[in-house]
Coordinates of C-alpha atoms in Angstrom, one line a residue:
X1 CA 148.1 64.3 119.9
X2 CA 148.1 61.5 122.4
X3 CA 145.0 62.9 124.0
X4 CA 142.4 60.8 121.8
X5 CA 139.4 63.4 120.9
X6 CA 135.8 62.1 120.9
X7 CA 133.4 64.0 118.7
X8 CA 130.2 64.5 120.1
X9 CA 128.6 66.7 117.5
X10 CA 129.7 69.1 114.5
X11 CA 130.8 71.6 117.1
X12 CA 131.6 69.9 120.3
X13 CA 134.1 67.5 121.3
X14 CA 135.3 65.9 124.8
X15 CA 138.5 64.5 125.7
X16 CA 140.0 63.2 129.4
X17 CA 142.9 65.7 130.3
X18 CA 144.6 67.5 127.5
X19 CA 148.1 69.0 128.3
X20 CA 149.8 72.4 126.6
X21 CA 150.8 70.6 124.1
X22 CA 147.4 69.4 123.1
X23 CA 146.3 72.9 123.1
X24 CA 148.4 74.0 120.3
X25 CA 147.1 70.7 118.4
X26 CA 143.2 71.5 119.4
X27 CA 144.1 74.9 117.5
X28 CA 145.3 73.1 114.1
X29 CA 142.0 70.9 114.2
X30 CA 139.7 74.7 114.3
X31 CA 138.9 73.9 117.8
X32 CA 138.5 77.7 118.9
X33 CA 137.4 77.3 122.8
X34 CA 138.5 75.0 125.6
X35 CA 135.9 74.1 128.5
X36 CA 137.5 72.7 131.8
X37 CA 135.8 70.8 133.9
X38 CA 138.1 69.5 136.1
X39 CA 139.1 71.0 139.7
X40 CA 142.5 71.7 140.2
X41 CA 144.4 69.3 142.5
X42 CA 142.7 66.0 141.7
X43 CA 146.1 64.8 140.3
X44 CA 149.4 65.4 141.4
X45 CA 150.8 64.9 137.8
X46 CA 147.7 67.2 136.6
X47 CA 148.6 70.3 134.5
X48 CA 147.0 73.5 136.4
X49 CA 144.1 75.1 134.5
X50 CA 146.3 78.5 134.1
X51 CA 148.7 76.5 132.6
X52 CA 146.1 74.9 129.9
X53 CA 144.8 79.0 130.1
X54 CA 148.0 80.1 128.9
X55 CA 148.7 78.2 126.2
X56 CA 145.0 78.9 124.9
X57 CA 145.7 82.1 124.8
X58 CA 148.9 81.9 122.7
X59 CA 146.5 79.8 120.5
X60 CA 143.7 82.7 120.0
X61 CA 141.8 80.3 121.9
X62 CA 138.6 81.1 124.7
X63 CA 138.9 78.8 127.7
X64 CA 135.5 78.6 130.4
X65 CA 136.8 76.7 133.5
X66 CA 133.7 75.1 134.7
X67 CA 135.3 73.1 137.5
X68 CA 133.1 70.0 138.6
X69 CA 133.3 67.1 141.0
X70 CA 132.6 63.7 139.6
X71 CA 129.0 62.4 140.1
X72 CA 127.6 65.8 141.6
X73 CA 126.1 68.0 139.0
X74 CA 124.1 70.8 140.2
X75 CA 121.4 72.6 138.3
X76 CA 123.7 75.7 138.6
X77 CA 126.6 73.2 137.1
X78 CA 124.2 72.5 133.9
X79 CA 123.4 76.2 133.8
X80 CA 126.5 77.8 133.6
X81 CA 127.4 74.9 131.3
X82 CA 124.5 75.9 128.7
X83 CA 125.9 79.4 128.9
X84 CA 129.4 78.5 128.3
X85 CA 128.4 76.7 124.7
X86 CA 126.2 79.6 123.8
X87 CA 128.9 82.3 124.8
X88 CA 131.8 80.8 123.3
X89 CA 133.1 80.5 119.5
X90 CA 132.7 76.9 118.3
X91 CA 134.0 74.2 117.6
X92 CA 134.3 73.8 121.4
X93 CA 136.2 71.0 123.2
X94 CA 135.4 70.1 126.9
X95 CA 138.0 68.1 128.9
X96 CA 138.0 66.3 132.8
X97 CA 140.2 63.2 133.6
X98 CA 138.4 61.0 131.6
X99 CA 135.8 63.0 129.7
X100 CA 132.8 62.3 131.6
X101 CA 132.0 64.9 133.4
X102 CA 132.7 66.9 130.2
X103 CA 129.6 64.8 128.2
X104 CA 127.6 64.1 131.0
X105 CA 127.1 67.9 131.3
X106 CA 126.8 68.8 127.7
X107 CA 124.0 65.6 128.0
X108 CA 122.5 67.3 130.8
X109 CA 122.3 70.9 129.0
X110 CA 121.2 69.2 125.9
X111 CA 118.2 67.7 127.5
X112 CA 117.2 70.8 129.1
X113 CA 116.6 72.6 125.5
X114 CA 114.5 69.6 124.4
X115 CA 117.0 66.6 123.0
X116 CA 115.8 63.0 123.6
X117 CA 117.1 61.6 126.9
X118 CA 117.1 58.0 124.8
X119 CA 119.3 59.9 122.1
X120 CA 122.0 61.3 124.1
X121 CA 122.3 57.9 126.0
X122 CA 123.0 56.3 122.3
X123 CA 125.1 59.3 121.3
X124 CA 127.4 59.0 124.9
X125 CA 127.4 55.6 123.9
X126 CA 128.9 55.4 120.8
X127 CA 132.1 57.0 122.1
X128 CA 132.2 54.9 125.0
X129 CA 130.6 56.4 127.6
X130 CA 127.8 55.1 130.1
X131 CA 125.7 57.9 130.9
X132 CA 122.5 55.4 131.7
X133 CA 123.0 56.5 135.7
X134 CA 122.8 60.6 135.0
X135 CA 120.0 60.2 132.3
X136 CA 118.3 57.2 133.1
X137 CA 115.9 58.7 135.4
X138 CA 115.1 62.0 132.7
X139 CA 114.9 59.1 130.1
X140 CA 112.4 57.5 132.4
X141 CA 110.5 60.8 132.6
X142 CA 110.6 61.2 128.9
X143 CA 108.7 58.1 128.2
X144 CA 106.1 59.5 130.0
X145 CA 105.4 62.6 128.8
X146 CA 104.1 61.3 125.5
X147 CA 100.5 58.8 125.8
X148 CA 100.8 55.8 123.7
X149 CA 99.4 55.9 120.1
X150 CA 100.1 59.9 119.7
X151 CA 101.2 61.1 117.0
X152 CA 104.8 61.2 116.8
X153 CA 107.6 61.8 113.9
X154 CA 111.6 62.1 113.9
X155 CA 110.7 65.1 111.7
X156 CA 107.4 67.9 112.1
X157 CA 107.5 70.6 110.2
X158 CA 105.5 73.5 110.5
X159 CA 104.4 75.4 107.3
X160 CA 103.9 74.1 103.7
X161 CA 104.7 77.3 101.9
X162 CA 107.7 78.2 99.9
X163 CA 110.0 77.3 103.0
X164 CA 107.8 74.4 104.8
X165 CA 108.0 72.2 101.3
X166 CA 111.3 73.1 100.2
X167 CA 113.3 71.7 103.3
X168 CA 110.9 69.1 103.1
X169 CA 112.5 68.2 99.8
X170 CA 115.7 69.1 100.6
X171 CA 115.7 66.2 103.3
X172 CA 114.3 63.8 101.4
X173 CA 116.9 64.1 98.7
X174 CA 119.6 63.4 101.4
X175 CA 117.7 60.7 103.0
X176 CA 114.6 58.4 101.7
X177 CA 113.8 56.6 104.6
X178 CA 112.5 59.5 106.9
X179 CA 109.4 60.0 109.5
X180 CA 108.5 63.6 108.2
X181 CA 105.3 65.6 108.5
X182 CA 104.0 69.1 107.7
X183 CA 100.8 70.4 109.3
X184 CA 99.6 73.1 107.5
X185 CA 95.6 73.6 107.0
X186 CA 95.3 75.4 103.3
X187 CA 93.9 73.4 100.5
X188 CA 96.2 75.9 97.6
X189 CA 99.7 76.9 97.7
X190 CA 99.8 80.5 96.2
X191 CA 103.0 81.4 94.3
X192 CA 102.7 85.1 95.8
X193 CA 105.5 86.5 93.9
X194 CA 103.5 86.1 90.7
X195 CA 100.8 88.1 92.2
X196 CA 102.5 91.2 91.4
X197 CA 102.8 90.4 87.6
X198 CA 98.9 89.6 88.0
X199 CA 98.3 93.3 89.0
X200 CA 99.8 94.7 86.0
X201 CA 98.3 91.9 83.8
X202 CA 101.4 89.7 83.0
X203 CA 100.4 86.6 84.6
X204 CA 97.0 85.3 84.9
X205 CA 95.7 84.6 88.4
X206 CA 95.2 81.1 88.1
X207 CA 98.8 80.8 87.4
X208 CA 99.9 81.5 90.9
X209 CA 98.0 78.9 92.6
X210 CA 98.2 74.8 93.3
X211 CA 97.0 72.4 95.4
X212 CA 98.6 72.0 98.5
X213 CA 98.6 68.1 98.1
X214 CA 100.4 68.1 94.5
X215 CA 102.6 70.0 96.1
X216 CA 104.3 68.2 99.4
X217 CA 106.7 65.5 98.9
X218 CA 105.7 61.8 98.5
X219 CA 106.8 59.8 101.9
X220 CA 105.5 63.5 103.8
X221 CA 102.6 63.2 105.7
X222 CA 100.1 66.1 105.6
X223 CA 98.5 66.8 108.7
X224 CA 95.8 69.5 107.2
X225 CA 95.3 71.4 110.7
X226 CA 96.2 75.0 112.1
X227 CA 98.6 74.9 115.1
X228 CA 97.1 76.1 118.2
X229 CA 100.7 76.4 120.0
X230 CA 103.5 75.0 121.2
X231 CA 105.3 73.3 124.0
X232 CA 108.4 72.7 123.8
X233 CA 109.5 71.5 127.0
X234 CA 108.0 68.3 126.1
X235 CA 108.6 68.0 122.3
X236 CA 104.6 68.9 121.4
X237 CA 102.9 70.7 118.9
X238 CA 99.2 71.6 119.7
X239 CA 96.5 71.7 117.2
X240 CA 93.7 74.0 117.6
X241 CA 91.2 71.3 117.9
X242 CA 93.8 70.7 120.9
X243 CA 95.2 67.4 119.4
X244 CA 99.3 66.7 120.3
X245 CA 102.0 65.8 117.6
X246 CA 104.7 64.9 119.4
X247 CA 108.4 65.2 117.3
X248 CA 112.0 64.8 117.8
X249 CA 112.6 67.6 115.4
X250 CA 111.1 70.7 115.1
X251 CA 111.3 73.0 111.7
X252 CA 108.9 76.2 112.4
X253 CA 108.3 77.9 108.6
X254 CA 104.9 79.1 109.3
X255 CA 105.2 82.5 106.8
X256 CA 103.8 85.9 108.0
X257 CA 100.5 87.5 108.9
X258 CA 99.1 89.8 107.1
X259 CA 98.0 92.3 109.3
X260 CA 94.8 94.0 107.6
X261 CA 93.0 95.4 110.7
X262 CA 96.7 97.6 111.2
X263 CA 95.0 100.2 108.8
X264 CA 91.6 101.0 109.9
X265 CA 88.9 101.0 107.5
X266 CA 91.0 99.3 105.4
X267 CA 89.2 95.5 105.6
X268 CA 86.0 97.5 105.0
X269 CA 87.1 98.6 101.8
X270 CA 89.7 96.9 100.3
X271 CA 88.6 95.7 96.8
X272 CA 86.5 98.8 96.3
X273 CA 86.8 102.2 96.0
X274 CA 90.0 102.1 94.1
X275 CA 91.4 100.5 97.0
X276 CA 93.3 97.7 96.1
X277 CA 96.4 95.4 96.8
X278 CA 98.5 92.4 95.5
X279 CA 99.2 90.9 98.9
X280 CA 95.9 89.1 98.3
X281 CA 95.1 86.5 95.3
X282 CA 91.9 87.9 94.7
X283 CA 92.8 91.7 94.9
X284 CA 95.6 91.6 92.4
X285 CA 93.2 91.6 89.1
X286 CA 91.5 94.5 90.5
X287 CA 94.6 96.4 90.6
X288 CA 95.1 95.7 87.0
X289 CA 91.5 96.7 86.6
X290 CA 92.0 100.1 88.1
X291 CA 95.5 100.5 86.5
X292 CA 93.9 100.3 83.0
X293 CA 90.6 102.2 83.9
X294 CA 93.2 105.4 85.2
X295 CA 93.3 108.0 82.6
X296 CA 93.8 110.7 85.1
X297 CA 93.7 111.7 88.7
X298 CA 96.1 110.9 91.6
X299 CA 97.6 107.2 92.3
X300 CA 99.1 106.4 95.6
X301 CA 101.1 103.6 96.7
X302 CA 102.1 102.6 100.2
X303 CA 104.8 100.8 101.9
X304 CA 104.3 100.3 106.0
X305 CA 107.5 99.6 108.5
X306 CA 109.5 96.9 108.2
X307 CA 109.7 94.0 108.1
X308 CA 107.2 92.8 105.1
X309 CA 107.8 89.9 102.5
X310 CA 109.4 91.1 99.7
X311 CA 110.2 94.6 100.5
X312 CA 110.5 95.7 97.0
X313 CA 106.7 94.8 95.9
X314 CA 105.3 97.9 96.9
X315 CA 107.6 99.5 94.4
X316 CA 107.1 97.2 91.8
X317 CA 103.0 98.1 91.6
X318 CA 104.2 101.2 91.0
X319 CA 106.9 101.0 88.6
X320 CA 104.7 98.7 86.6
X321 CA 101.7 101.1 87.1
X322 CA 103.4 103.8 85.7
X323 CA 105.1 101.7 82.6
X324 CA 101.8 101.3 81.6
X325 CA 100.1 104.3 82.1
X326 CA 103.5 105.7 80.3
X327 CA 103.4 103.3 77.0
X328 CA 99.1 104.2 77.0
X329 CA 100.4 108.0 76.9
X330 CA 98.0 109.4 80.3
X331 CA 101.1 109.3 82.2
X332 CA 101.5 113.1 82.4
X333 CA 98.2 113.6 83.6
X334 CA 98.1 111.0 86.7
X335 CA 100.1 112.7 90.1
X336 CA 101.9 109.6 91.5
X337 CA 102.5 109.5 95.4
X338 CA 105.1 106.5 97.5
X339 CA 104.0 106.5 100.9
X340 CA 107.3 105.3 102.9
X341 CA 107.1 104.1 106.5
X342 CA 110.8 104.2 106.1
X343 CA 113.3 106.4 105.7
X344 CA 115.1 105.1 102.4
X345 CA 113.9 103.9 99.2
X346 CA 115.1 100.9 99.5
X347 CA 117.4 98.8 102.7
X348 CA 120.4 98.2 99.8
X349 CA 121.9 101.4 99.3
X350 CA 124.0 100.2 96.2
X351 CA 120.3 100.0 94.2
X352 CA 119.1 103.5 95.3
X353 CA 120.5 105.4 92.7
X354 CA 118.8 103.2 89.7
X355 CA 115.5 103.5 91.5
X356 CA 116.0 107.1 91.8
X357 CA 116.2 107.2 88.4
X358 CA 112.8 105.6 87.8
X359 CA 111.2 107.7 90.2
X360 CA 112.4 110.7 88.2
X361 CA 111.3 109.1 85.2
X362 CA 107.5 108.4 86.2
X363 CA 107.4 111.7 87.8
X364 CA 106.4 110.1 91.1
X365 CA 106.7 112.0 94.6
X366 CA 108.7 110.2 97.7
X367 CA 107.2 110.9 101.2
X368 CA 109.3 108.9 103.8
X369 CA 108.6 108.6 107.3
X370 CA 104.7 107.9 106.5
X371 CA 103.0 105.4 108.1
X372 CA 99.2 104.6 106.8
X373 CA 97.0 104.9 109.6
X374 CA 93.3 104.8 108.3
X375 CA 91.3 105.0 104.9
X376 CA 87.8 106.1 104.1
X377 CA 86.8 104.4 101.2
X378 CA 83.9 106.4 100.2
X379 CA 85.2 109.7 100.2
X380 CA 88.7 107.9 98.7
X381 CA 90.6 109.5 101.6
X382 CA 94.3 108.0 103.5
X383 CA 95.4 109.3 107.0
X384 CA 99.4 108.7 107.6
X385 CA 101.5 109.1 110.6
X386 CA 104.1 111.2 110.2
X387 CA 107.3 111.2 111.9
X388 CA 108.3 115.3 112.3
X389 CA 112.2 116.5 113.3
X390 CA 111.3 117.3 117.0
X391 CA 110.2 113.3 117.3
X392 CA 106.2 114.2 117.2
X393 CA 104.2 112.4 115.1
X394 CA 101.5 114.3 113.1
X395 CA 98.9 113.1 110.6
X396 CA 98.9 113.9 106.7
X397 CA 95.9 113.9 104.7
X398 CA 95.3 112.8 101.1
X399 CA 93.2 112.0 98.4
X400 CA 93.4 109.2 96.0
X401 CA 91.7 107.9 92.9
X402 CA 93.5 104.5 93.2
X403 CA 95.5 103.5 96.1
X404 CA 97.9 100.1 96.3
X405 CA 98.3 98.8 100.2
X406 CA 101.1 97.0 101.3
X407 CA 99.5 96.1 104.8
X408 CA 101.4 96.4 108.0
X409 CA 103.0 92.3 108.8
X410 CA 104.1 90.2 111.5
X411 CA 104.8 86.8 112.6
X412 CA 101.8 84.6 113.2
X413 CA 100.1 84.8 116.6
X414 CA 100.9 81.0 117.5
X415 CA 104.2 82.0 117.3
X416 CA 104.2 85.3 118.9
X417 CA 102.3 83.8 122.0
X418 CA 104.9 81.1 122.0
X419 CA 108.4 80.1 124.4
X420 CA 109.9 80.0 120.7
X421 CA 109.5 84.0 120.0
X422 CA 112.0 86.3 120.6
X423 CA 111.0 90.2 121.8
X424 CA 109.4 90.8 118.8
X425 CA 107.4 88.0 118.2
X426 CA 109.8 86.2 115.9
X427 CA 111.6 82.8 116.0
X428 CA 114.4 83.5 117.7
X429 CA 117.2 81.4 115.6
X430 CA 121.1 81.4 115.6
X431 CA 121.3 83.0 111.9
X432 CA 124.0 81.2 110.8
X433 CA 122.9 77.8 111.5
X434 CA 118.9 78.8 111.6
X435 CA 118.8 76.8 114.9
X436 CA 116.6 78.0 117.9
X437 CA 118.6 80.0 120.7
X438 CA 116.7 78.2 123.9
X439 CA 116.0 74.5 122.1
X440 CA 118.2 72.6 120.5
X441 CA 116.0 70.0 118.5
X442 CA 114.2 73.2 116.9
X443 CA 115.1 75.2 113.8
X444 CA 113.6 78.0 111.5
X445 CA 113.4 79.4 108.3
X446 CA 111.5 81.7 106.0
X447 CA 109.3 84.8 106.9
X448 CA 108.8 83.6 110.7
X449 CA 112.5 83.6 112.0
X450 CA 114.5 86.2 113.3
X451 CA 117.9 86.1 111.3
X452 CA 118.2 89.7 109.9
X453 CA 117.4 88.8 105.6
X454 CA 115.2 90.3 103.5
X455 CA 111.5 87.9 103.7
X456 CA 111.7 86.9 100.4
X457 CA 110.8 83.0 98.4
X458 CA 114.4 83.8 97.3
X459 CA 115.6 83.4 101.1
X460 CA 114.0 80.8 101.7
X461 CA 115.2 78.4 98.7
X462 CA 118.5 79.5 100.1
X463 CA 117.9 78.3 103.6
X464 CA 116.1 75.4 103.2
X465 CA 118.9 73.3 102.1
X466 CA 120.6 74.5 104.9
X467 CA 118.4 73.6 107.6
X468 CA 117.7 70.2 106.3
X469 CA 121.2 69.5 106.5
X470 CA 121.9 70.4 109.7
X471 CA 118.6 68.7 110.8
X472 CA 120.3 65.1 109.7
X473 CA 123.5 66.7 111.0
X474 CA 122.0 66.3 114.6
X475 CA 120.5 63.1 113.7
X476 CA 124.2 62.1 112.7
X477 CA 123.3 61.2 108.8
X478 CA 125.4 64.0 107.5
X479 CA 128.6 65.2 108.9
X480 CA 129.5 68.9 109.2
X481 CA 127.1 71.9 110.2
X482 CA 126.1 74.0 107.2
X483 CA 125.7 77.9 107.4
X484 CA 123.5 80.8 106.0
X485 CA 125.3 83.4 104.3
X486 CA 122.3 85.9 104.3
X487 CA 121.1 85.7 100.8
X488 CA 118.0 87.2 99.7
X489 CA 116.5 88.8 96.6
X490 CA 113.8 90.6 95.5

């Protein structure tokens, strides 16, 4: 085309007027919606934007017309602007006489959801544009915002779990020479997964746990500190002794609470009375201990509403539970209860049947829409919520000998309290690209964000190379933006 195209980023290109023609050659490129920001009647040679409109259409292709005048950009301009690039399909390509306009907006919208003023100047540059004028005076801001000798790196990452060290690693194999950190405050990484093999004596507990330093990647620094909150308006994470680290880059993979204090009287008794659960490293060998001492009586298991990391674990203490108690020949005379929040065995509907069939095996009875409520310990009584037909909710008794907890979850309260949370308290990320909605230098994976997979380790493996790579995407080390297909497993 004889239009020359100037990529800006993976998705988002500029160009100064593009005619019909071009349109149809945008299309063979992928380009999937036009942005025109140039008023009608500048130019008496200038093709009308109905024109450009119809022969996007013929293409399958969105146009936004976003007229603006040169040198006047308006917050309202920047706004709508922001909306366009969120509303639209992408790749996007923005057009004006000569292109300015079109970068000096996308600049503009860029800084507003947290980019470097000093980077999009070098960006603009590189394809020949001076945008020094529009940003000079946000650039000037910038400098401000952060006090000299603060803590700063191209690269903070929140979290050194499963999903905080993996991208950690998975950007350092793409690229050595990186300014990375990880603030995370525990000593010992658990491998949590193995906990459930602990509580039906497979693995040994000391199996499941490491140092947290063996674990992160040499060239990471470790800042060993809780986060207090964030602000990312001006590129800042807060410690809770209220230190700043100031980033570029923000990867949130902070895991999920455990909510304990959901069930009441459950803190006050968990670890005794037969009350046990493998969602805690030191609970899991007393579920084994109670599995093997169980020669009769009645053995409930619980599952609360979703979402919870690794949905199928509450069902896996029981299967395994039951296996045992099967091979030591006392199955017959233990009554096995699954206490379902939820209204399906399980959220895959194509492995129902086979778990169906090992329900029918152990003998064990399915009671969905019951929530755990409360648990007295002593007298080795549960309380659930039950949801009836007429939508009342009425509460169910029952006794237990042994009982396994999977408590109630959520995201962490730095991030619930946070700009970064969407309604329900997660980070709210694009879940294809696991970038944030609202800030465009922040991404998230793991049990934290929002995108609709299981909470799984499994997940997170899967995301992590995903998110590193269209981390140094932005930072224009790698080309092309990487997506999430949705895997998970459990």
């Amino acid at each position: 085309m004889q239009t020359e195209i100037k990529q800006v980023s993976g998705d988002f290109s500029v160009s100064a007027q593009i005619t019909e023609a071009d349109v149809h050659e945008l299309a063979s490129l992928g380009v999937k919606s036009l942005i025109c920001n140039r008023p009608d009647g500048e130019a008496a040679d200038q093709p009308n934007v109905s024109e450009i409109e119809s022969a996007a259409a013929q293409a399958g292709m969105a146009l936004a017309y976003l007229p603006v005048v040169s040198g006047n950009f308006s917050g309202a301009d920047i706004a709508d602007f922001l909306a366009a690039l969120q509303r639209l399909p992408t790749p996007t390509h923005a057009y004006c006489r000569t292109g300015t306009r079109s970068i000096t907006l996308w600049s503009l919208a860029q800084l507003r959801q947290g980019k470097q003023p000093q980077e999009l100047l070098a960006t603009a540059g590189k394809l020949g544009y001076d945008l020094s004028s529009a940003l000079g005076t946000a650039a000037t801001a910038t400098a401000h915002k952060r006090p000299a000798g603060a803590d700063h790196y191209d690269i903070l990452i929140v979290g050194a779990g499963a999903a905080g060290i993996s991208v950690a690693s998975s950007l350092l194999g793409r690229v050595r020479d990186l300014n990375i950190a990880i603030i995370d405050p525990a000593e010992v990484h658990y491998y949590q997964p193995g906990w459930t093999l602990v509580g039906a004596g497979i693995f040994k507990q000391c199996d499941t746990v490491k140092t947290t330093a063996s674990l992160i990647p040499d060239g990471v620094h470790w800042i060993k500190a809780a986060v207090g909150g964030f602000d990312p308006e001006h590129n800042r994470v807060t410690l809770e002794d209220s230190r700043p680290v100031y980033y570029e880059r923000l990867i949130v993979a902070p895991g999920i609470k455990l909510n304990w204090h959901g069930v009441e009287g459950l803190v006050e008794t968990l670890g005794h009375n037969g009350v046990t659960s493998n969602y805690r490293y030191d609970l899991a060998p007393y579920t084994w201990k109670l599995v093997q001492n169980l020669r009769s009586g009645r053995a409930v298991f619980t599952q609360p509403p979703m979402p919870i990391k690794c949905a199928g674990a509450p069902q896996k203490a029981l299967y395994l539970s039951a296996d045992h108690w099967q091979r030591s020949g006392v199955l017959g005379n233990i009554d096995i209860a699954f206490f379902n929040a939820g209204e399906v065995l399980f959220g895959v509907k194509e492995y129902v049947p086979a778990l169906n069939e090992y329900i029918k095996r152990y003998g064990a009875n399915i009671n969905f829409g019951h929530r755990l409520v409360k648990i007295d310990g002593d007298n080795r009584r549960a309380w659930f919520e039950k949801n009836t037909d007429n939508g009342e909710k009425t509460l169910v008794e029952t006794e237990f000998d042994m009982i396994h907890v999977c408590p109630p979850q959520c995201a962490p309260d730095f991030v619930r309290e946070s700009a970064l949370a969407d309604e329900a308290g997660w980070v709210d990320v694009d879940q294809n690209t696991l970038r944030h909605k609202t800030f465009a230098n922040i991404w998230g994976l793991g049990d934290a964000m929002n995108a609709p997979n299981a909470k799984t380790a499994a997940a997170a493996r899967m995301q992590a190379p995903i998110v590193a790579n269209n981390v140094l995407e932005d930072m224009s080390l790698v080309t092309g933006v990487a997506h999430y297909n949705g895997y998970g497993s459990c």
